[in-house]
Amino acid sequence: ACAGLPSGWADQDIGSPALVGSASYTNGLWTVIGGGADIWNGSDQFNFCSNSLTGDGMIIARVTSQSGSDAFAQTGVMIRNDNTAGSPEAAVLITPGSGVTFRYRVASGGSTAQSITAAITTPVWVRLGRATNNFTAAYSTDGISWTNLGSPQTISMGSTVFAGLAVTAHNNALINTGQVANVLIVPGPQVGIPTNLINPCTAQK
């Protein structure tokens, strides 16, 4: 365990949700609380706990549970160009009612597209990778065997981006609490999935 968020990580609400979100880290478990209406099209309302990533890399996490009462509440991993609402972004998100989705916005303030695999529930591993401006998504029920989500997407982003955990309630009057474990940002070329996920307090950058 380490006190508060691991070094380099910061938490903020994106797009001014009505209910304030937060994030904490204790004994390997992340608790990210987010309000907001959605992460969709040119609008964003969610909580984002993130670190910087320069160049290629991936973010991996295991979403253990979420308590949002809306069927389309979302918890998962995201890489985005910046922390302004409507930024180009890619995310792998799990919902209580509609499975796991690879969601992406190619242009700032533009429309959102997604690829959905239904009937997937928590706990689930999610993975998002970046190779230059090529983004790939996958999910796993055991952290070993991975299934691709949709097809790779080209999204233009700067060299240094933000990678982290995204949580929205999909209802601006509600809160969604996502619990996430085994969070790991892996910088550099994507050469495979690490099997030994190490302490994020000392190895996130």
PDB file of C-alpha atoms in Angstrom:
ATOM      1  CA  ALA A   1       0.000   0.000   0.000  1.00  0.00           C
ATOM      2  CA  CYS A   2       0.992   3.627  -0.363  1.00  0.00           C
ATOM      3  CA  ALA A   3      -0.538   6.809   1.015  1.00  0.00           C
ATOM      4  CA  GLY A   4      -3.099   8.459  -1.250  1.00  0.00           C
ATOM      5  CA  LEU A   5      -2.709   8.133  -5.013  1.00  0.00           C
ATOM      6  CA  PRO A   6       0.546   6.677  -6.384  1.00  0.00           C
ATOM      7  CA  SER A   7       3.198   9.172  -7.419  1.00  0.00           C
ATOM      8  CA  GLY A   8       2.401  10.992 -10.659  1.00  0.00           C
ATOM      9  CA  TRP A   9      -1.328  10.287 -10.543  1.00  0.00           C
ATOM     10  CA  ALA A  10      -3.969  13.013 -10.282  1.00  0.00           C
ATOM     11  CA  ASP A  11      -7.746  13.005 -10.142  1.00  0.00           C
ATOM     12  CA  GLN A  12     -10.235  15.460 -11.600  1.00  0.00           C
ATOM     13  CA  ASP A  13     -13.755  15.776 -12.923  1.00  0.00           C
ATOM     14  CA  ILE A  14     -14.001  16.301 -16.674  1.00  0.00           C
ATOM     15  CA  GLY A  15     -16.875  18.364 -18.037  1.00  0.00           C
ATOM     16  CA  SER A  16     -18.272  19.566 -14.673  1.00  0.00           C
ATOM     17  CA  PRO A  17     -20.582  16.762 -13.484  1.00  0.00           C
ATOM     18  CA  ALA A  18     -23.293  17.897 -11.066  1.00  0.00           C
ATOM     19  CA  LEU A  19     -21.941  15.565  -8.358  1.00  0.00           C
ATOM     20  CA  VAL A  20     -18.232  15.783  -7.520  1.00  0.00           C
ATOM     21  CA  GLY A  21     -16.105  12.682  -8.044  1.00  0.00           C
ATOM     22  CA  SER A  22     -12.972  11.424  -6.315  1.00  0.00           C
ATOM     23  CA  ALA A  23     -10.315   8.706  -6.376  1.00  0.00           C
ATOM     24  CA  SER A  24      -8.348   6.811  -3.737  1.00  0.00           C
ATOM     25  CA  TYR A  25      -5.848   3.953  -3.623  1.00  0.00           C
ATOM     26  CA  THR A  26      -5.482   1.508  -0.710  1.00  0.00           C
ATOM     27  CA  ASN A  27      -3.816  -1.901  -0.567  1.00  0.00           C
ATOM     28  CA  GLY A  28      -3.806  -2.350  -4.331  1.00  0.00           C
ATOM     29  CA  LEU A  29      -7.426  -1.338  -4.842  1.00  0.00           C
ATOM     30  CA  TRP A  30      -8.467   1.855  -6.614  1.00  0.00           C
ATOM     31  CA  THR A  31     -11.849   3.380  -5.795  1.00  0.00           C
ATOM     32  CA  VAL A  32     -12.946   5.939  -8.379  1.00  0.00           C
ATOM     33  CA  ILE A  33     -16.233   7.758  -7.828  1.00  0.00           C
ATOM     34  CA  GLY A  34     -17.771   9.586 -10.761  1.00  0.00           C
ATOM     35  CA  GLY A  35     -20.948  11.444 -11.552  1.00  0.00           C
ATOM     36  CA  GLY A  36     -21.911  12.916 -14.898  1.00  0.00           C
ATOM     37  CA  ALA A  37     -24.294  12.274 -17.769  1.00  0.00           C
ATOM     38  CA  ASP A  38     -21.985  10.304 -20.083  1.00  0.00           C
ATOM     39  CA  ILE A  39     -18.803  10.108 -22.149  1.00  0.00           C
ATOM     40  CA  TRP A  40     -20.332  10.537 -25.574  1.00  0.00           C
ATOM     41  CA  ASN A  41     -20.093  12.662 -28.732  1.00  0.00           C
ATOM     42  CA  GLY A  42     -18.805  16.195 -28.127  1.00  0.00           C
ATOM     43  CA  SER A  43     -19.702  16.211 -24.441  1.00  0.00           C
ATOM     44  CA  ASP A  44     -17.908  14.720 -21.429  1.00  0.00           C
ATOM     45  CA  GLN A  45     -19.066  14.386 -17.823  1.00  0.00           C
ATOM     46  CA  PHE A  46     -17.057  11.928 -15.758  1.00  0.00           C
ATOM     47  CA  ASN A  47     -14.230  11.483 -13.251  1.00  0.00           C
ATOM     48  CA  PHE A  48     -10.731  10.727 -14.517  1.00  0.00           C
ATOM     49  CA  CYS A  49      -7.802   9.529 -12.407  1.00  0.00           C
ATOM     50  CA  SER A  50      -4.751   9.606 -14.656  1.00  0.00           C
ATOM     51  CA  ASN A  51      -1.014   9.722 -15.198  1.00  0.00           C
ATOM     52  CA  SER A  52       0.958  10.948 -18.184  1.00  0.00           C
ATOM     53  CA  LEU A  53       2.164   8.623 -20.940  1.00  0.00           C
ATOM     54  CA  THR A  54       4.700   9.729 -23.537  1.00  0.00           C
ATOM     55  CA  GLY A  55       4.890   7.814 -26.782  1.00  0.00           C
ATOM     56  CA  ASP A  56       3.685   4.262 -27.232  1.00  0.00           C
ATOM     57  CA  GLY A  57       2.289   2.195 -24.403  1.00  0.00           C
ATOM     58  CA  MET A  58      -0.726   0.547 -22.882  1.00  0.00           C
ATOM     59  CA  ILE A  59      -2.887   0.675 -19.791  1.00  0.00           C
ATOM     60  CA  ILE A  60      -4.255  -2.494 -18.217  1.00  0.00           C
ATOM     61  CA  ALA A  61      -6.689  -2.850 -15.311  1.00  0.00           C
ATOM     62  CA  ARG A  62      -9.130  -5.268 -13.704  1.00  0.00           C
ATOM     63  CA  VAL A  63     -12.514  -3.729 -12.957  1.00  0.00           C
ATOM     64  CA  THR A  64     -13.693  -5.703  -9.949  1.00  0.00           C
ATOM     65  CA  SER A  65     -17.063  -3.994  -9.434  1.00  0.00           C
ATOM     66  CA  GLN A  66     -19.139  -0.881  -9.946  1.00  0.00           C
ATOM     67  CA  SER A  67     -22.188   0.300  -8.074  1.00  0.00           C
ATOM     68  CA  GLY A  68     -23.811   2.711 -10.473  1.00  0.00           C
ATOM     69  CA  SER A  69     -27.575   2.189 -10.616  1.00  0.00           C
ATOM     70  CA  ASP A  70     -27.864   3.190 -14.284  1.00  0.00           C
ATOM     71  CA  ALA A  71     -27.561   0.309 -16.777  1.00  0.00           C
ATOM     72  CA  PHE A  72     -25.127   2.382 -18.846  1.00  0.00           C
ATOM     73  CA  ALA A  73     -22.882   3.578 -16.013  1.00  0.00           C
ATOM     74  CA  GLN A  74     -19.261   3.039 -17.069  1.00  0.00           C
ATOM     75  CA  THR A  75     -15.924   2.158 -15.456  1.00  0.00           C
ATOM     76  CA  GLY A  76     -12.703   1.425 -17.308  1.00  0.00           C
ATOM     77  CA  VAL A  77      -9.453   2.651 -18.819  1.00  0.00           C
ATOM     78  CA  MET A  78      -8.914   5.648 -21.064  1.00  0.00           C
ATOM     79  CA  ILE A  79      -6.207   7.430 -23.054  1.00  0.00           C
ATOM     80  CA  ARG A  80      -6.997  11.004 -24.065  1.00  0.00           C
ATOM     81  CA  ASN A  81      -5.137  13.890 -25.651  1.00  0.00           C
ATOM     82  CA  ASP A  82      -5.901  16.354 -22.851  1.00  0.00           C
ATOM     83  CA  ASN A  83      -8.239  16.874 -19.924  1.00  0.00           C
ATOM     84  CA  THR A  84     -10.639  19.305 -21.543  1.00  0.00           C
ATOM     85  CA  ALA A  85     -14.190  18.139 -22.264  1.00  0.00           C
ATOM     86  CA  GLY A  86     -14.522  16.792 -25.797  1.00  0.00           C
ATOM     87  CA  SER A  87     -10.845  15.871 -26.192  1.00  0.00           C
ATOM     88  CA  PRO A  88      -9.893  13.111 -28.651  1.00  0.00           C
ATOM     89  CA  GLU A  89      -9.900   9.906 -26.616  1.00  0.00           C
ATOM     90  CA  ALA A  90     -10.109   6.131 -26.618  1.00  0.00           C
ATOM     91  CA  ALA A  91     -11.497   3.997 -23.791  1.00  0.00           C
ATOM     92  CA  VAL A  92     -12.434   0.464 -22.830  1.00  0.00           C
ATOM     93  CA  LEU A  93     -15.419   0.619 -20.482  1.00  0.00           C
ATOM     94  CA  ILE A  94     -17.613  -1.923 -18.725  1.00  0.00           C
ATOM     95  CA  THR A  95     -21.300  -1.225 -18.061  1.00  0.00           C
ATOM     96  CA  PRO A  96     -23.757  -2.991 -15.745  1.00  0.00           C
ATOM     97  CA  GLY A  97     -26.292  -3.639 -18.500  1.00  0.00           C
ATOM     98  CA  SER A  98     -24.704  -3.616 -21.957  1.00  0.00           C
ATOM     99  CA  GLY A  99     -21.351  -5.353 -21.677  1.00  0.00           C
ATOM    100  CA  VAL A 100     -17.913  -3.993 -22.508  1.00  0.00           C
ATOM    101  CA  THR A 101     -17.285  -1.307 -25.109  1.00  0.00           C
ATOM    102  CA  PHE A 102     -14.348   0.143 -27.056  1.00  0.00           C
ATOM    103  CA  ARG A 103     -15.333   3.812 -27.323  1.00  0.00           C
ATOM    104  CA  TYR A 104     -13.436   6.506 -29.203  1.00  0.00           C
ATOM    105  CA  ARG A 105     -13.653  10.139 -30.323  1.00  0.00           C
ATOM    106  CA  VAL A 106     -11.386  10.933 -33.258  1.00  0.00           C
ATOM    107  CA  ALA A 107     -11.710  14.735 -33.361  1.00  0.00           C
ATOM    108  CA  SER A 108     -11.986  17.343 -30.619  1.00  0.00           C
ATOM    109  CA  GLY A 109     -15.677  17.967 -29.931  1.00  0.00           C
ATOM    110  CA  GLY A 110     -16.607  15.375 -32.540  1.00  0.00           C
ATOM    111  CA  SER A 111     -18.918  12.398 -32.544  1.00  0.00           C
ATOM    112  CA  THR A 112     -18.202   9.192 -30.621  1.00  0.00           C
ATOM    113  CA  ALA A 113     -18.215   5.665 -32.052  1.00  0.00           C
ATOM    114  CA  GLN A 114     -18.017   2.345 -30.264  1.00  0.00           C
ATOM    115  CA  SER A 115     -17.758  -1.428 -30.602  1.00  0.00           C
ATOM    116  CA  ILE A 116     -19.737  -3.398 -27.990  1.00  0.00           C
ATOM    117  CA  THR A 117     -19.513  -6.964 -26.748  1.00  0.00           C
ATOM    118  CA  ALA A 118     -22.661  -7.731 -24.773  1.00  0.00           C
ATOM    119  CA  ALA A 119     -23.145 -10.026 -21.766  1.00  0.00           C
ATOM    120  CA  ILE A 120     -19.761  -9.235 -20.192  1.00  0.00           C
ATOM    121  CA  THR A 121     -19.904  -8.283 -16.518  1.00  0.00           C
ATOM    122  CA  THR A 122     -17.489  -7.495 -13.712  1.00  0.00           C
ATOM    123  CA  PRO A 123     -14.980  -8.649 -12.740  1.00  0.00           C
ATOM    124  CA  VAL A 124     -13.276  -8.121 -16.092  1.00  0.00           C
ATOM    125  CA  TRP A 125      -9.813  -7.111 -17.302  1.00  0.00           C
ATOM    126  CA  VAL A 126      -9.627  -4.241 -19.802  1.00  0.00           C
ATOM    127  CA  ARG A 127      -6.695  -3.157 -21.949  1.00  0.00           C
ATOM    128  CA  LEU A 128      -6.037  -0.170 -24.203  1.00  0.00           C
ATOM    129  CA  GLY A 129      -2.891   0.192 -26.295  1.00  0.00           C
ATOM    130  CA  ARG A 130      -1.317   3.004 -28.286  1.00  0.00           C
ATOM    131  CA  ALA A 131       1.205   2.634 -31.110  1.00  0.00           C
ATOM    132  CA  THR A 132       1.813   6.155 -32.463  1.00  0.00           C
ATOM    133  CA  ASN A 133      -1.776   7.134 -33.312  1.00  0.00           C
ATOM    134  CA  ASN A 134      -3.096   3.584 -33.639  1.00  0.00           C
ATOM    135  CA  PHE A 135      -5.289   2.444 -30.742  1.00  0.00           C
ATOM    136  CA  THR A 136      -6.321  -1.119 -29.929  1.00  0.00           C
ATOM    137  CA  ALA A 137      -8.695  -2.481 -27.283  1.00  0.00           C
ATOM    138  CA  ALA A 138      -9.253  -5.840 -25.633  1.00  0.00           C
ATOM    139  CA  TYR A 139     -10.889  -7.487 -22.626  1.00  0.00           C
ATOM    140  CA  SER A 140     -10.272 -10.667 -20.644  1.00  0.00           C
ATOM    141  CA  THR A 141     -12.109 -12.637 -17.992  1.00  0.00           C
ATOM    142  CA  ASP A 142      -8.907 -14.056 -16.491  1.00  0.00           C
ATOM    143  CA  GLY A 143      -6.094 -11.634 -17.413  1.00  0.00           C
ATOM    144  CA  ILE A 144      -4.437 -14.305 -19.574  1.00  0.00           C
ATOM    145  CA  SER A 145      -6.615 -14.912 -22.625  1.00  0.00           C
ATOM    146  CA  TRP A 146      -7.595 -11.660 -24.356  1.00  0.00           C
ATOM    147  CA  THR A 147     -10.350 -10.880 -26.870  1.00  0.00           C
ATOM    148  CA  ASN A 148     -10.018  -7.913 -29.208  1.00  0.00           C
ATOM    149  CA  LEU A 149     -12.754  -5.284 -29.158  1.00  0.00           C
ATOM    150  CA  GLY A 150     -13.604  -3.920 -32.578  1.00  0.00           C
ATOM    151  CA  SER A 151     -10.861  -2.915 -34.988  1.00  0.00           C
ATOM    152  CA  PRO A 152      -7.811  -0.658 -34.461  1.00  0.00           C
ATOM    153  CA  GLN A 153      -8.625   3.055 -34.675  1.00  0.00           C
ATOM    154  CA  THR A 154      -6.457   5.932 -35.830  1.00  0.00           C
ATOM    155  CA  ILE A 155      -6.768   8.915 -33.486  1.00  0.00           C
ATOM    156  CA  SER A 156      -4.369  11.845 -33.728  1.00  0.00           C
ATOM    157  CA  MET A 157      -2.962  12.796 -30.320  1.00  0.00           C
ATOM    158  CA  GLY A 158       0.100  14.588 -29.028  1.00  0.00           C
ATOM    159  CA  SER A 159       3.275  12.811 -27.976  1.00  0.00           C
ATOM    160  CA  THR A 160       2.362  13.042 -24.288  1.00  0.00           C
ATOM    161  CA  VAL A 161      -1.171  11.987 -23.393  1.00  0.00           C
ATOM    162  CA  PHE A 162      -3.143  11.097 -20.262  1.00  0.00           C
ATOM    163  CA  ALA A 163      -3.809   7.453 -19.406  1.00  0.00           C
ATOM    164  CA  GLY A 164      -5.998   6.429 -16.508  1.00  0.00           C
ATOM    165  CA  LEU A 165      -9.286   5.292 -15.027  1.00  0.00           C
ATOM    166  CA  ALA A 166     -12.589   6.786 -16.174  1.00  0.00           C
ATOM    167  CA  VAL A 167     -15.909   6.544 -14.320  1.00  0.00           C
ATOM    168  CA  THR A 168     -19.268   8.076 -15.250  1.00  0.00           C
ATOM    169  CA  ALA A 169     -22.724   7.538 -13.762  1.00  0.00           C
ATOM    170  CA  HIS A 170     -24.535   8.040 -17.110  1.00  0.00           C
ATOM    171  CA  ASN A 171     -27.003  10.110 -15.063  1.00  0.00           C
ATOM    172  CA  ASN A 172     -26.074  13.558 -13.809  1.00  0.00           C
ATOM    173  CA  ALA A 173     -28.145  13.030 -10.659  1.00  0.00           C
ATOM    174  CA  LEU A 174     -26.344   9.814  -9.668  1.00  0.00           C
ATOM    175  CA  ILE A 175     -22.906   8.569  -8.609  1.00  0.00           C
ATOM    176  CA  ASN A 176     -21.081   5.495  -9.889  1.00  0.00           C
ATOM    177  CA  THR A 177     -18.385   3.916  -7.702  1.00  0.00           C
ATOM    178  CA  GLY A 178     -15.906   1.809  -9.637  1.00  0.00           C
ATOM    179  CA  GLN A 179     -13.411  -0.443  -7.887  1.00  0.00           C
ATOM    180  CA  VAL A 180     -10.351  -1.356  -9.922  1.00  0.00           C
ATOM    181  CA  ALA A 181      -7.277  -3.491  -9.232  1.00  0.00           C
ATOM    182  CA  ASN A 182      -4.055  -4.447 -11.045  1.00  0.00           C
ATOM    183  CA  VAL A 183      -3.742  -1.055 -12.734  1.00  0.00           C
ATOM    184  CA  LEU A 184      -0.592  -0.844 -14.814  1.00  0.00           C
ATOM    185  CA  ILE A 185       0.682   1.633 -17.379  1.00  0.00           C
ATOM    186  CA  VAL A 186       3.276  -0.017 -19.622  1.00  0.00           C
ATOM    187  CA  PRO A 187       5.314   2.496 -21.656  1.00  0.00           C
ATOM    188  CA  GLY A 188       7.110   1.600 -24.852  1.00  0.00           C
ATOM    189  CA  PRO A 189       6.331  -0.630 -27.852  1.00  0.00           C
ATOM    190  CA  GLN A 190       3.600  -3.177 -27.325  1.00  0.00           C
ATOM    191  CA  VAL A 191       5.444  -6.466 -27.131  1.00  0.00           C
ATOM    192  CA  GLY A 192       2.900  -8.507 -25.189  1.00  0.00           C
ATOM    193  CA  ILE A 193       0.934  -8.484 -21.980  1.00  0.00           C
ATOM    194  CA  PRO A 194       2.934  -8.643 -18.754  1.00  0.00           C
ATOM    195  CA  THR A 195       1.982 -11.533 -16.510  1.00  0.00           C
ATOM    196  CA  ASN A 196       3.437 -10.081 -13.323  1.00  0.00           C
ATOM    197  CA  LEU A 197       1.584  -6.877 -12.538  1.00  0.00           C
ATOM    198  CA  ILE A 198       3.784  -4.893 -10.190  1.00  0.00           C
ATOM    199  CA  ASN A 199       3.095  -2.349  -7.454  1.00  0.00           C
ATOM    200  CA  PRO A 200       1.804   0.853  -9.088  1.00  0.00           C
ATOM    201  CA  CYS A 201       3.250   2.898  -6.221  1.00  0.00           C
ATOM    202  CA  THR A 202       6.751   2.295  -7.613  1.00  0.00           C
ATOM    203  CA  ALA A 203       6.265   1.335 -11.237  1.00  0.00           C
ATOM    204  CA  GLN A 204       3.637   3.440 -12.961  1.00  0.00           C
ATOM    205  CA  LYS A 205       5.933   5.603 -15.049  1.00  0.00           C
TER     206      LYS A 205
END
